[in-house]
Amino acid sequence: MKLEELYEKYVYDIQLERKKSSLDSFMYKYKVAYDFYGNCEIEEITYDSVKNLQRYLFIEREFSAVYTNHIVRVVKQLLEFAYKHDYIGYYCLDNINNVQDTRVVEKEYYDLKTYQEFSSFISDKEDHLIFDMLFFFRVKTW
């Protein structure tokens, strides 16, 4: 079964259960996934292809981690629907469910007290200016 055919069956199945705004949101996210996969066979959507989708969205398209995860969940929802209706076997779904969410490592920010402690050890005026510049560009707020 092709991805577009699965999508049409899924939308037909859920359109009485969801508000129009929720359905529109799902459809838009699907279109983003469709741009990546095209109208491929649903069995071709593998663990590796979903990881590549994450990389494509997060790195190349520069989507946020949260939005990337929403789009991946749309793909997972479609495959869960396919499994529920016996369009695919469990092996396809099991691999996809092992894909972890995209996460952004939190940056460490210094507070004002830490900044003052560090800067108090710098005696050279030029070094202090460089430290202030580096601190300013790397730290958003304290």
Coordinates of C-alpha atoms in Angstrom, one line a residue:
M1 CA 0.0 0.0 0.0
K2 CA 1.2 3.5 -0.9
L3 CA 1.6 6.2 1.7
E4 CA -1.0 8.5 0.1
E5 CA -3.5 5.7 0.0
L6 CA -2.9 5.0 3.7
Y7 CA -3.3 8.7 4.5
E8 CA -6.6 9.0 2.7
K9 CA -8.0 5.9 4.6
Y10 CA -6.7 7.3 7.9
V11 CA -8.3 10.8 7.3
Y12 CA -11.6 9.2 6.2
D13 CA -11.5 7.1 9.4
I14 CA -10.8 10.0 11.8
Q15 CA -12.6 12.9 10.3
L16 CA -15.8 12.3 12.3
E17 CA -13.7 12.2 15.6
R18 CA -11.6 15.3 15.2
K19 CA -12.2 19.0 15.0
K20 CA -11.5 20.6 11.7
S21 CA -8.5 22.5 13.2
S22 CA -7.0 19.3 14.5
L23 CA -7.5 17.6 11.2
D24 CA -6.0 20.6 9.3
S25 CA -2.9 20.5 11.6
F26 CA -2.5 16.7 11.0
M27 CA -2.9 17.2 7.3
Y28 CA -0.2 20.0 7.2
K29 CA 2.2 17.8 9.2
Y30 CA 1.5 14.9 6.9
K31 CA 2.3 17.1 3.9
V32 CA 5.8 17.8 5.4
A33 CA 6.4 14.1 5.9
Y34 CA 5.1 13.4 2.4
D35 CA 7.6 15.9 0.9
F36 CA 10.3 13.7 2.4
Y37 CA 8.9 10.2 1.6
G38 CA 6.9 10.8 -1.5
N39 CA 4.3 8.2 -2.3
C40 CA 6.4 5.3 -1.2
E41 CA 5.2 1.9 -0.1
I42 CA 4.5 2.0 3.6
E43 CA 6.7 -1.0 4.2
E44 CA 9.6 1.2 3.1
I45 CA 9.2 3.4 6.1
T46 CA 11.8 2.0 8.4
Y47 CA 13.6 3.0 11.6
D48 CA 16.5 4.4 9.5
S49 CA 14.2 6.3 7.2
V50 CA 12.5 7.9 10.2
K51 CA 15.9 8.9 11.7
N52 CA 16.7 10.4 8.3
L53 CA 13.4 12.3 8.4
Q54 CA 14.4 13.7 11.8
R55 CA 17.8 14.8 10.5
Y56 CA 16.2 16.4 7.4
L57 CA 13.6 18.3 9.4
F58 CA 15.8 19.3 12.3
I59 CA 19.1 20.1 10.5
E60 CA 18.2 20.9 6.8
R61 CA 14.8 22.5 7.3
E62 CA 15.8 23.9 10.7
F63 CA 12.5 22.9 12.4
S64 CA 12.4 22.9 16.2
A65 CA 12.9 19.7 18.0
V66 CA 9.3 19.9 19.2
Y67 CA 7.8 20.4 15.7
T68 CA 10.1 17.6 14.3
N69 CA 8.7 15.3 16.9
H70 CA 5.1 16.2 16.0
I71 CA 5.8 15.3 12.4
V72 CA 7.4 12.0 13.3
R73 CA 4.4 11.2 15.5
V74 CA 2.1 11.7 12.5
V75 CA 4.2 9.1 10.6
K76 CA 3.9 6.8 13.7
Q77 CA 0.1 7.4 13.9
L78 CA -0.3 6.4 10.2
L79 CA 1.7 3.2 10.8
E80 CA -0.2 2.3 13.9
F81 CA -3.4 2.7 11.9
A82 CA -1.9 0.5 9.2
Y83 CA -1.0 -2.1 11.7
K84 CA -4.4 -2.0 13.3
H85 CA -6.0 -2.6 10.0
D86 CA -3.6 -5.3 8.9
Y87 CA -1.9 -3.3 6.2
I88 CA 1.5 -3.9 7.7
G89 CA 3.0 -6.5 10.1
Y90 CA 4.1 -5.8 13.7
Y91 CA 7.8 -5.8 12.7
C92 CA 7.3 -2.5 10.8
L93 CA 5.6 -0.8 13.7
D94 CA 7.9 -2.2 16.3
N95 CA 11.0 -0.7 14.6
I96 CA 9.4 2.7 14.2
N97 CA 8.3 2.9 17.8
N98 CA 11.9 2.5 18.8
V99 CA 12.7 5.9 17.3
Q100 CA 13.5 8.4 20.1
D101 CA 12.3 11.9 20.0
T102 CA 14.6 14.6 18.8
R103 CA 16.1 16.4 21.8
V104 CA 18.1 19.6 22.2
V105 CA 20.8 19.5 24.8
E106 CA 20.2 22.3 27.2
K107 CA 23.0 24.9 27.2
E108 CA 24.5 25.8 30.5
Y109 CA 24.1 29.4 31.5
Y110 CA 26.0 31.3 34.2
D111 CA 24.3 33.5 36.6
L112 CA 25.5 37.0 37.6
K113 CA 27.3 35.7 40.7
T114 CA 29.3 33.1 38.7
Y115 CA 30.2 35.8 36.1
Q116 CA 31.4 38.1 38.8
E117 CA 33.5 35.3 40.4
F118 CA 35.2 34.5 37.1
S119 CA 35.8 38.1 36.1
S120 CA 37.3 39.0 39.5
F121 CA 40.3 36.7 38.6
I122 CA 41.1 38.5 35.4
S123 CA 43.5 41.4 36.0
D124 CA 44.6 42.3 32.5
K125 CA 42.2 44.9 31.0
E126 CA 42.4 43.4 27.5
D127 CA 41.8 39.9 28.7
H128 CA 38.8 41.2 30.8
L129 CA 37.3 42.8 27.7
I130 CA 37.7 39.6 25.7
F131 CA 36.1 37.7 28.6
D132 CA 33.2 40.1 28.7
M133 CA 32.7 39.7 24.9
L134 CA 32.8 35.9 25.1
F135 CA 30.5 35.9 28.1
F136 CA 28.0 38.3 26.4
F137 CA 27.9 36.3 23.1
R138 CA 27.5 32.9 24.8
V139 CA 25.1 33.8 27.6
K140 CA 21.6 35.1 26.9
T141 CA 20.6 36.2 30.3
W142 CA 21.3 35.6 34.0

